[in-house]
Amino acid sequence: MQKAIEELITDELDTLYRGALFLCGGDGTRAEDLLQRTAAAAYRSGVGGGGSDDPHPLERLMVQQFVRDAGRPAPMGPSTPVERPAQPASFGTMTPDRLHRAAARLPALARAALWLILLRRWSYADAARALGMDRDGLLTTLLWRDAFVAALVQTGGSSTRSAAE
Amino acid sequence: MTQRDPLSCTEARWSLWPPEKPRLHAPESDRAWEHVRSCRACSRHFREDRAFVEALGDLPPIPAPISTRERIFHVIAEARAAIPMRTLRSLSDRRLAFGASAVVVITIALSVSVLVPKPGTPDTTASITSGAVVEDYLRRTVGEDYIDTTDPGVVTRFLERELGVIISPLSVPGLEIERVEICLLSGERAAMIRYTLNGEHVSHYVLPTPSGPEKGPSLTGAGSPATGGTLPVVTWTSPGAEHAALGDLDPSALLRLVQGRLDE
């Protein structure tokens, strides 16, 4: 049975809110603005009217709205390569604040790509489609992953959980 | 047999992402995993990712604030008002006929008995217009149903979570909850609890409103020329909400049901 847009949003709002906070670097006001624009766009585009096999239409619309708000930047990687420590990263205890501070250091497109791929576990192909990128564009954008991981590690203090474990 | 080119790190990661996703045993994924096992950079990449995913498990839930929820639904209500609802061609005549009378009854009952500000009453009560009720009715008629539950506790928690008010469903012996649905009335989020009593249906609308004076159940709508007296409506208010009940019961039984003295 098709779902009304209100029901879709009710089902997914907490996830969308977490995503909006990540995309907006933890700024709750901007996150709410993004969600409101996403909801309006979802209604206009007929989300909830059935006939689509898109499993995450609201999330897709949200990242698209976010990228559009950022002026549709071109994909680009970090200007300088991120120095990788010898050992794989240790993340310690994760908090929303750490996550948002690390996200805030990234350009908009990188936040959107990492939200979909790293946190929401979308396939590369689905993420590239949602972001309107080709393969090379997405791979270039994902070069920011190391910067994101480094920022998370820097904000983590003494770590207790290591990828090497 | 020709030797295939070795997979690059990019190709391996692209084809294996997300790594926790179950995959059918296939030559492509076998090649990709083989690459990861023999590539220090990719091994590290996936180990690091696993640690990241485990660390994400520490994150507390961050529910969207109720104020955010309300503003989002307000935006949708505004968008709905700006763009006319699509033509409802698939309605059956029977459902439409019933719906028309139900809409008239609800509209008359709510607008006359509860929602029109009384002299001396602060004008803070939410208003349900006929258009809003028609909108909600039509959304139901085209099959956009909502959340099913039969547990009164689940209903109360659901309403508290979704509407921010603590409401107990009606409770009399033999009355069973069928489901609770979120609806929009005049652009405001509301709910409709649907019950059955000995095979007859009763619908209970709940509209959160600013706190005002409580008003006991009263019968309206029955006997109205517009409805032929077929659908009685009982309206009342409780702290933080306005209520309307209607259904298959005769007027006095519906009133006694709401009053919790059906056995009298």
GROMACS .gro file of C-alpha atoms in nm:
model
  429
    1MET     CA    1   0.000   0.000   0.000
    2GLN     CA    2   0.129   0.345  -0.082
    3LYS     CA    3   0.207   0.571   0.208
    4ALA     CA    4   0.099   0.928   0.256
    5ILE     CA    5   0.386   1.173   0.272
    6GLU     CA    6   0.301   1.243   0.635
    7GLU     CA    7   0.341   0.876   0.716
    8LEU     CA    8   0.671   0.853   0.531
    9ILE     CA    9   0.801   1.152   0.720
   10THR     CA   10   0.674   1.016   1.050
   11ASP     CA   11   0.858   0.690   0.981
   12GLU     CA   12   1.183   0.854   0.879
   13LEU     CA   13   1.191   1.186   1.058
   14ASP     CA   14   1.444   1.090   1.325
   15THR     CA   15   1.682   0.958   1.060
   16LEU     CA   16   1.627   1.265   0.846
   17TYR     CA   17   1.688   1.489   1.145
   18ARG     CA   18   2.016   1.314   1.225
   19GLY     CA   19   2.115   1.351   0.862
   20ALA     CA   20   2.021   1.718   0.854
   21LEU     CA   21   2.225   1.781   1.169
   22PHE     CA   22   2.524   1.605   1.013
   23LEU     CA   23   2.492   1.796   0.688
   24CYS     CA   24   2.457   2.126   0.874
   25GLY     CA   25   2.752   2.055   1.102
   26GLY     CA   26   2.532   2.028   1.412
   27ASP     CA   27   2.345   2.356   1.356
   28GLY     CA   28   1.992   2.272   1.466
   29THR     CA   29   1.832   2.581   1.313
   30ARG     CA   30   1.983   2.517   0.972
   31ALA     CA   31   1.894   2.150   1.003
   32GLU     CA   32   1.530   2.234   1.064
   33ASP     CA   33   1.528   2.474   0.769
   34LEU     CA   34   1.671   2.201   0.551
   35LEU     CA   35   1.405   1.957   0.668
   36GLN     CA   36   1.128   2.203   0.596
   37ARG     CA   37   1.255   2.266   0.243
   38THR     CA   38   1.290   1.892   0.196
   39ALA     CA   39   0.932   1.832   0.309
   40ALA     CA   40   0.800   2.096   0.069
   41ALA     CA   41   1.007   1.952  -0.216
   42ALA     CA   42   0.883   1.603  -0.130
   43TYR     CA   43   0.522   1.712  -0.149
   44ARG     CA   44   0.577   1.895  -0.477
   45SER     CA   45   0.752   1.598  -0.632
   46GLY     CA   46   0.475   1.361  -0.533
   47VAL     CA   47   0.667   1.153  -0.280
   48GLY     CA   48   0.423   0.914  -0.117
   49GLY     CA   49   0.206   0.894  -0.426
   50GLY     CA   50   0.330   0.547  -0.516
   51GLY     CA   51   0.480   0.437  -0.846
   52SER     CA   52   0.841   0.475  -0.736
   53ASP     CA   53   1.089   0.206  -0.641
   54ASP     CA   54   1.317   0.456  -0.467
   55PRO     CA   55   1.359   0.313  -0.115
   56HIS     CA   56   1.473   0.643   0.038
   57PRO     CA   57   1.307   0.926  -0.152
   58LEU     CA   58   1.310   1.168   0.141
   59GLU     CA   59   1.675   1.118   0.219
   60ARG     CA   60   1.764   1.156  -0.146
   61LEU     CA   61   1.565   1.478  -0.166
   62MET     CA   62   1.729   1.606   0.151
   63VAL     CA   63   2.086   1.565   0.026
   64GLN     CA   64   1.987   1.708  -0.312
   65GLN     CA   65   1.831   2.008  -0.141
   66PHE     CA   66   2.142   2.050   0.072
   67VAL     CA   67   2.373   2.038  -0.229
   68ARG     CA   68   2.147   2.277  -0.417
   69ASP     CA   69   2.152   2.519  -0.121
   70ALA     CA   70   2.532   2.500  -0.128
   71GLY     CA   71   2.529   2.619  -0.488
   72ARG     CA   72   2.593   2.282  -0.651
   73PRO     CA   73   2.969   2.284  -0.596
   74ALA     CA   74   3.188   2.087  -0.833
   75PRO     CA   75   3.345   1.771  -0.692
   76MET     CA   76   3.695   1.823  -0.561
   77GLY     CA   77   3.923   1.656  -0.315
   78PRO     CA   78   4.129   1.809  -0.035
   79SER     CA   79   4.397   2.050  -0.154
   80THR     CA   80   4.658   1.869   0.051
   81PRO     CA   81   4.661   1.498   0.124
   82VAL     CA   82   4.567   1.402   0.476
   83GLU     CA   83   4.851   1.251   0.672
   84ARG     CA   84   4.759   0.897   0.767
   85PRO     CA   85   4.885   0.765   1.099
   86ALA     CA   86   5.068   0.437   1.097
   87GLN     CA   87   4.786   0.259   1.274
   88PRO     CA   88   4.428   0.251   1.156
   89ALA     CA   89   4.211   0.510   1.325
   90SER     CA   90   4.074   0.462   1.674
   91PHE     CA   91   3.743   0.630   1.730
   92GLY     CA   92   3.685   0.605   2.103
   93THR     CA   93   3.341   0.687   2.229
   94MET     CA   94   3.139   0.853   1.958
   95THR     CA   95   2.918   1.147   2.044
   96PRO     CA   96   2.689   1.353   1.822
   97ASP     CA   97   2.900   1.660   1.895
   98ARG     CA   98   3.219   1.490   1.773
   99LEU     CA   99   3.047   1.368   1.462
  100HIS     CA  100   2.904   1.709   1.383
  101ARG     CA  101   3.230   1.894   1.448
  102ALA     CA  102   3.413   1.658   1.216
  103ALA     CA  103   3.144   1.702   0.950
  104ALA     CA  104   3.163   2.080   0.983
  105ARG     CA  105   3.524   2.069   0.860
  106LEU     CA  106   3.420   1.923   0.526
  107PRO     CA  107   3.285   2.094   0.217
  108ALA     CA  108   2.914   2.050   0.151
  109LEU     CA  109   2.943   1.791  -0.120
  110ALA     CA  110   3.177   1.576   0.088
  111ARG     CA  111   2.937   1.587   0.383
  112ALA     CA  112   2.654   1.475   0.160
  113ALA     CA  113   2.855   1.192   0.007
  114LEU     CA  114   2.991   1.072   0.341
  115TRP     CA  115   2.649   1.086   0.503
  116LEU     CA  116   2.506   0.858   0.238
  117ILE     CA  117   2.799   0.621   0.205
  118LEU     CA  118   2.972   0.609   0.541
  119LEU     CA  119   2.683   0.662   0.779
  120ARG     CA  120   2.379   0.547   0.584
  121ARG     CA  121   2.566   0.272   0.401
  122TRP     CA  122   2.432   0.344   0.057
  123SER     CA  123   2.612   0.182  -0.232
  124TYR     CA  124   2.851   0.405  -0.423
  125ALA     CA  125   2.632   0.381  -0.730
  126ASP     CA  126   2.314   0.487  -0.546
  127ALA     CA  127   2.494   0.774  -0.376
  128ALA     CA  128   2.642   0.895  -0.704
  129ARG     CA  129   2.296   0.885  -0.863
  130ALA     CA  130   2.137   1.076  -0.575
  131LEU     CA  131   2.409   1.340  -0.584
  132GLY     CA  132   2.399   1.372  -0.961
  133MET     CA  133   2.765   1.276  -0.995
  134ASP     CA  134   2.955   1.047  -1.221
  135ARG     CA  135   3.189   0.784  -1.086
  136ASP     CA  136   3.497   1.003  -1.098
  137GLY     CA  137   3.319   1.288  -0.927
  138LEU     CA  138   3.211   1.069  -0.640
  139LEU     CA  139   3.554   0.911  -0.600
  140THR     CA  140   3.714   1.254  -0.596
  141THR     CA  141   3.467   1.371  -0.332
  142LEU     CA  142   3.531   1.062  -0.121
  143LEU     CA  143   3.895   1.164  -0.089
  144TRP     CA  144   3.760   1.371   0.200
  145ARG     CA  145   3.695   1.053   0.394
  146ASP     CA  146   4.047   1.055   0.540
  147ALA     CA  147   4.006   1.415   0.650
  148PHE     CA  148   3.678   1.323   0.817
  149VAL     CA  149   3.833   1.024   0.994
  150ALA     CA  150   4.131   1.235   1.103
  151ALA     CA  151   3.896   1.502   1.241
  152LEU     CA  152   3.700   1.238   1.431
  153VAL     CA  153   4.018   1.095   1.580
  154GLN     CA  154   4.144   1.441   1.678
  155THR     CA  155   3.822   1.519   1.863
  156GLY     CA  156   3.806   1.180   2.029
  157GLY     CA  157   4.061   1.223   2.307
  158SER     CA  158   4.195   0.898   2.447
  159SER     CA  159   4.068   0.618   2.234
  160THR     CA  160   3.942   0.289   2.349
  161ARG     CA  161   3.831   0.127   2.032
  162SER     CA  162   4.081   0.064   1.757
  163ALA     CA  163   4.034  -0.059   1.408
  164ALA     CA  164   4.338  -0.275   1.464
  165GLU     CA  165   4.164  -0.471   1.741
  166MET     CA  166   4.167  -1.923  -2.024
  167THR     CA  167   4.294  -1.566  -2.010
  168GLN     CA  168   4.421  -1.407  -1.691
  169ARG     CA  169   4.201  -1.111  -1.598
  170ASP     CA  170   4.352  -0.779  -1.497
  171PRO     CA  171   4.386  -0.740  -1.121
  172LEU     CA  172   4.118  -0.528  -0.959
  173SER     CA  173   4.212  -0.177  -0.849
  174CYS     CA  174   4.144  -0.058  -0.494
  175THR     CA  175   3.873   0.169  -0.628
  176GLU     CA  176   3.697  -0.110  -0.813
  177ALA     CA  177   3.715  -0.342  -0.516
  178ARG     CA  178   3.576  -0.089  -0.273
  179TRP     CA  179   3.306   0.022  -0.517
  180SER     CA  180   3.183  -0.331  -0.572
  181LEU     CA  181   3.199  -0.439  -0.206
  182TRP     CA  182   3.030  -0.139  -0.050
  183PRO     CA  183   2.868  -0.162   0.194
  184PRO     CA  184   3.077  -0.459   0.310
  185GLU     CA  185   2.816  -0.581   0.561
  186LYS     CA  186   2.555  -0.626   0.287
  187PRO     CA  187   2.491  -0.993   0.212
  188ARG     CA  188   2.597  -1.083  -0.138
  189LEU     CA  189   2.549  -1.381  -0.357
  190HIS     CA  190   2.861  -1.581  -0.417
  191ALA     CA  191   2.979  -1.439  -0.749
  192PRO     CA  192   3.311  -1.422  -0.934
  193GLU     CA  193   3.316  -1.043  -0.918
  194SER     CA  194   3.277  -1.020  -0.542
  195ASP     CA  195   3.522  -1.308  -0.495
  196ARG     CA  196   3.778  -1.113  -0.693
  197ALA     CA  197   3.708  -0.802  -0.493
  198TRP     CA  198   3.749  -0.978  -0.158
  199GLU     CA  199   4.063  -1.144  -0.287
  200HIS     CA  200   4.199  -0.800  -0.366
  201VAL     CA  201   4.109  -0.669  -0.020
  202ARG     CA  202   4.282  -0.960   0.150
  203SER     CA  203   4.602  -0.902  -0.043
  204CYS     CA  204   4.597  -0.519  -0.031
  205ARG     CA  205   4.717  -0.351   0.289
  206ALA     CA  206   4.543  -0.024   0.207
  207CYS     CA  207   4.207  -0.187   0.142
  208SER     CA  208   4.237  -0.415   0.445
  209ARG     CA  209   4.302  -0.112   0.657
  210HIS     CA  210   4.017   0.076   0.489
  211PHE     CA  211   3.763  -0.194   0.575
  212ARG     CA  212   3.899  -0.252   0.927
  213GLU     CA  213   3.875   0.117   0.993
  214ASP     CA  214   3.525   0.122   0.855
  215ARG     CA  215   3.421  -0.163   1.085
  216ALA     CA  216   3.559   0.026   1.386
  217PHE     CA  217   3.372   0.337   1.270
  218VAL     CA  218   3.044   0.149   1.242
  219GLU     CA  219   3.094   0.002   1.589
  220ALA     CA  220   3.169   0.346   1.729
  221LEU     CA  221   2.848   0.475   1.572
  222GLY     CA  222   2.668   0.228   1.793
  223ASP     CA  223   2.765   0.448   2.090
  224LEU     CA  224   2.560   0.735   1.957
  225PRO     CA  225   2.250   0.808   2.159
  226PRO     CA  226   1.926   0.842   1.967
  227ILE     CA  227   1.857   1.199   1.855
  228PRO     CA  228   1.482   1.224   1.808
  229ALA     CA  229   1.356   1.517   1.607
  230PRO     CA  230   1.210   1.775   1.847
  231ILE     CA  231   0.832   1.797   1.851
  232SER     CA  232   0.854   2.162   1.744
  233THR     CA  233   1.052   2.058   1.436
  234ARG     CA  234   0.799   1.785   1.363
  235GLU     CA  235   0.511   2.031   1.387
  236ARG     CA  236   0.679   2.285   1.161
  237ILE     CA  237   0.747   2.022   0.897
  238PHE     CA  238   0.387   1.909   0.894
  239HIS     CA  239   0.279   2.270   0.877
  240VAL     CA  240   0.495   2.313   0.567
  241ILE     CA  241   0.328   2.014   0.406
  242ALA     CA  242  -0.015   2.148   0.494
  243GLU     CA  243   0.076   2.477   0.330
  244ALA     CA  244   0.205   2.297   0.022
  245ARG     CA  245  -0.116   2.098   0.007
  246ALA     CA  246  -0.320   2.415   0.025
  247ALA     CA  247  -0.116   2.570  -0.256
  248ILE     CA  248  -0.144   2.272  -0.487
  249PRO     CA  249  -0.496   2.132  -0.532
  250MET     CA  250  -0.540   1.768  -0.450
  251ARG     CA  251  -0.543   1.544  -0.752
  252THR     CA  252  -0.873   1.427  -0.895
  253LEU     CA  253  -1.011   1.137  -0.705
  254ARG     CA  254  -1.149   0.927  -0.985
  255SER     CA  255  -1.137   0.592  -0.813
  256LEU     CA  256  -1.381   0.660  -0.536
  257SER     CA  257  -1.669   0.422  -0.521
  258ASP     CA  258  -2.013   0.579  -0.506
  259ARG     CA  259  -2.090   0.404  -0.180
  260ARG     CA  260  -1.782   0.529  -0.001
  261LEU     CA  261  -1.830   0.874  -0.140
  262ALA     CA  262  -2.192   0.886  -0.029
  263PHE     CA  263  -2.102   0.776   0.321
  264GLY     CA  264  -1.810   1.013   0.326
  265ALA     CA  265  -2.019   1.307   0.224
  266SER     CA  266  -2.258   1.259   0.511
  267ALA     CA  267  -1.975   1.193   0.756
  268VAL     CA  268  -1.799   1.508   0.648
  269VAL     CA  269  -2.113   1.715   0.690
  270VAL     CA  270  -2.178   1.574   1.034
  271ILE     CA  271  -1.824   1.621   1.159
  272THR     CA  272  -1.807   1.969   1.019
  273ILE     CA  273  -2.135   2.074   1.174
  274ALA     CA  274  -2.063   1.910   1.505
  275LEU     CA  275  -1.711   2.037   1.551
  276SER     CA  276  -1.771   2.384   1.422
  277VAL     CA  277  -2.091   2.436   1.621
  278SER     CA  278  -2.024   2.270   1.950
  279VAL     CA  279  -1.654   2.287   2.019
  280LEU     CA  280  -1.458   2.500   1.786
  281VAL     CA  281  -1.654   2.822   1.759
  282PRO     CA  282  -1.518   3.048   2.029
  283LYS     CA  283  -1.771   3.114   2.298
  284PRO     CA  284  -1.818   3.458   2.447
  285GLY     CA  285  -1.544   3.514   2.700
  286THR     CA  286  -1.337   3.229   2.565
  287PRO     CA  287  -0.987   3.319   2.446
  288ASP     CA  288  -0.964   3.278   2.071
  289THR     CA  289  -0.690   3.020   2.091
  290THR     CA  290  -0.889   2.716   1.997
  291ALA     CA  291  -0.780   2.549   1.676
  292SER     CA  292  -1.041   2.557   1.406
  293ILE     CA  293  -1.152   2.272   1.189
  294THR     CA  294  -1.296   2.396   0.865
  295SER     CA  295  -1.510   2.190   0.635
  296GLY     CA  296  -1.231   2.197   0.377
  297ALA     CA  297  -0.987   2.051   0.622
  298VAL     CA  298  -1.219   1.771   0.722
  299VAL     CA  299  -1.301   1.700   0.359
  300GLU     CA  300  -0.929   1.686   0.289
  301ASP     CA  301  -0.872   1.435   0.564
  302TYR     CA  302  -1.173   1.227   0.471
  303LEU     CA  303  -1.071   1.213   0.108
  304ARG     CA  304  -0.718   1.111   0.198
  305ARG     CA  305  -0.861   0.818   0.391
  306THR     CA  306  -1.101   0.730   0.114
  307VAL     CA  307  -0.823   0.690  -0.139
  308GLY     CA  308  -0.659   0.439   0.090
  309GLU     CA  309  -0.384   0.636   0.258
  310ASP     CA  310  -0.413   0.452   0.590
  311TYR     CA  311  -0.186   0.489   0.883
  312ILE     CA  312  -0.067   0.297   1.189
  313ASP     CA  313  -0.231  -0.018   1.317
  314THR     CA  314  -0.245  -0.114   1.683
  315THR     CA  315  -0.496  -0.260   1.923
  316ASP     CA  316  -0.316  -0.183   2.247
  317PRO     CA  317  -0.445   0.118   2.446
  318GLY     CA  318  -0.099   0.172   2.594
  319VAL     CA  319   0.055   0.182   2.249
  320VAL     CA  320  -0.211   0.430   2.141
  321THR     CA  321  -0.136   0.659   2.435
  322ARG     CA  322   0.238   0.646   2.374
  323PHE     CA  323   0.188   0.696   2.003
  324LEU     CA  324  -0.029   1.003   2.058
  325GLU     CA  325   0.215   1.145   2.311
  326ARG     CA  326   0.503   1.095   2.070
  327GLU     CA  327   0.325   1.216   1.759
  328LEU     CA  328   0.098   1.488   1.896
  329GLY     CA  329   0.263   1.579   2.223
  330VAL     CA  330  -0.051   1.517   2.430
  331ILE     CA  331  -0.132   1.240   2.673
  332ILE     CA  332  -0.467   1.095   2.572
  333SER     CA  333  -0.620   0.772   2.691
  334PRO     CA  334  -0.841   0.596   2.439
  335LEU     CA  335  -1.206   0.544   2.524
  336SER     CA  336  -1.251   0.245   2.747
  337VAL     CA  337  -1.571   0.054   2.815
  338PRO     CA  338  -1.627  -0.322   2.829
  339GLY     CA  339  -1.643  -0.469   2.480
  340LEU     CA  340  -1.487  -0.169   2.306
  341GLU     CA  341  -1.181  -0.272   2.107
  342ILE     CA  342  -0.928  -0.052   1.933
  343GLU     CA  343  -0.872  -0.129   1.566
  344ARG     CA  344  -0.610   0.129   1.476
  345VAL     CA  345  -0.491   0.484   1.527
  346GLU     CA  346  -0.418   0.715   1.241
  347ILE     CA  347  -0.249   1.049   1.210
  348CYS     CA  348  -0.453   1.296   1.012
  349LEU     CA  349  -0.447   1.660   0.917
  350LEU     CA  350  -0.727   1.889   1.024
  351SER     CA  351  -0.696   2.246   0.911
  352GLY     CA  352  -0.327   2.196   0.863
  353GLU     CA  353  -0.284   2.073   1.218
  354ARG     CA  354  -0.171   1.726   1.306
  355ALA     CA  355  -0.450   1.531   1.467
  356ALA     CA  356  -0.536   1.167   1.516
  357MET     CA  357  -0.828   0.935   1.464
  358ILE     CA  358  -0.868   0.630   1.684
  359ARG     CA  359  -1.098   0.369   1.537
  360TYR     CA  360  -1.282   0.123   1.760
  361THR     CA  361  -1.527  -0.160   1.722
  362LEU     CA  362  -1.805  -0.242   1.964
  363ASN     CA  363  -1.997  -0.560   1.893
  364GLY     CA  364  -1.913  -0.526   1.525
  365GLU     CA  365  -2.005  -0.159   1.503
  366HIS     CA  366  -1.747   0.106   1.428
  367VAL     CA  367  -1.671   0.420   1.624
  368SER     CA  368  -1.422   0.687   1.518
  369HIS     CA  369  -1.264   0.914   1.776
  370TYR     CA  370  -1.090   1.230   1.649
  371VAL     CA  371  -0.829   1.398   1.871
  372LEU     CA  372  -0.704   1.748   1.793
  373PRO     CA  373  -0.430   1.892   2.019
  374THR     CA  374  -0.511   2.246   2.125
  375PRO     CA  375  -0.381   2.498   2.372
  376SER     CA  376  -0.517   2.428   2.716
  377GLY     CA  377  -0.863   2.569   2.769
  378PRO     CA  378  -1.160   2.494   2.988
  379GLU     CA  379  -1.264   2.132   2.991
  380LYS     CA  380  -1.602   2.058   2.842
  381GLY     CA  381  -1.798   1.741   2.905
  382PRO     CA  382  -1.935   1.521   2.628
  383SER     CA  383  -2.238   1.653   2.446
  384LEU     CA  384  -2.432   1.521   2.153
  385THR     CA  385  -2.454   1.723   1.836
  386GLY     CA  386  -2.524   1.660   1.474
  387ALA     CA  387  -2.795   1.400   1.520
  388GLY     CA  388  -3.121   1.504   1.363
  389SER     CA  389  -2.961   1.765   1.141
  390PRO     CA  390  -3.152   1.797   0.814
  391ALA     CA  391  -2.822   1.796   0.635
  392THR     CA  392  -2.739   1.449   0.756
  393GLY     CA  393  -3.079   1.294   0.793
  394GLY     CA  394  -2.987   1.224   1.151
  395THR     CA  395  -2.788   0.917   1.058
  396LEU     CA  396  -2.457   1.004   1.218
  397PRO     CA  397  -2.457   1.137   1.571
  398VAL     CA  398  -2.143   1.310   1.693
  399VAL     CA  399  -2.031   1.355   2.051
  400THR     CA  400  -1.781   1.630   2.121
  401TRP     CA  401  -1.585   1.717   2.431
  402THR     CA  402  -1.256   1.865   2.543
  403SER     CA  403  -0.985   1.741   2.775
  404PRO     CA  404  -0.661   1.907   2.888
  405GLY     CA  405  -0.469   1.984   2.569
  406ALA     CA  406  -0.712   1.831   2.320
  407GLU     CA  407  -1.051   1.851   2.156
  408HIS     CA  408  -1.238   1.534   2.075
  409ALA     CA  409  -1.518   1.420   1.848
  410ALA     CA  410  -1.664   1.071   1.827
  411LEU     CA  411  -1.901   0.936   1.568
  412GLY     CA  412  -1.991   0.604   1.421
  413ASP     CA  413  -2.251   0.337   1.384
  414LEU     CA  414  -2.402   0.361   1.733
  415ASP     CA  415  -2.730   0.529   1.805
  416PRO     CA  416  -2.697   0.877   1.958
  417SER     CA  417  -2.763   0.786   2.320
  418ALA     CA  418  -2.532   0.484   2.306
  419LEU     CA  419  -2.254   0.696   2.156
  420LEU     CA  420  -2.293   0.955   2.431
  421ARG     CA  421  -2.294   0.688   2.702
  422LEU     CA  422  -1.989   0.527   2.541
  423VAL     CA  423  -1.793   0.851   2.565
  424GLN     CA  424  -1.916   0.905   2.917
  425GLY     CA  425  -1.795   0.555   3.007
  426ARG     CA  426  -2.137   0.435   3.122
  427LEU     CA  427  -2.246   0.226   2.829
  428ASP     CA  428  -2.387  -0.044   3.053
  429GLU     CA  429  -2.651   0.188   3.202
   0.00000   0.00000   0.00000
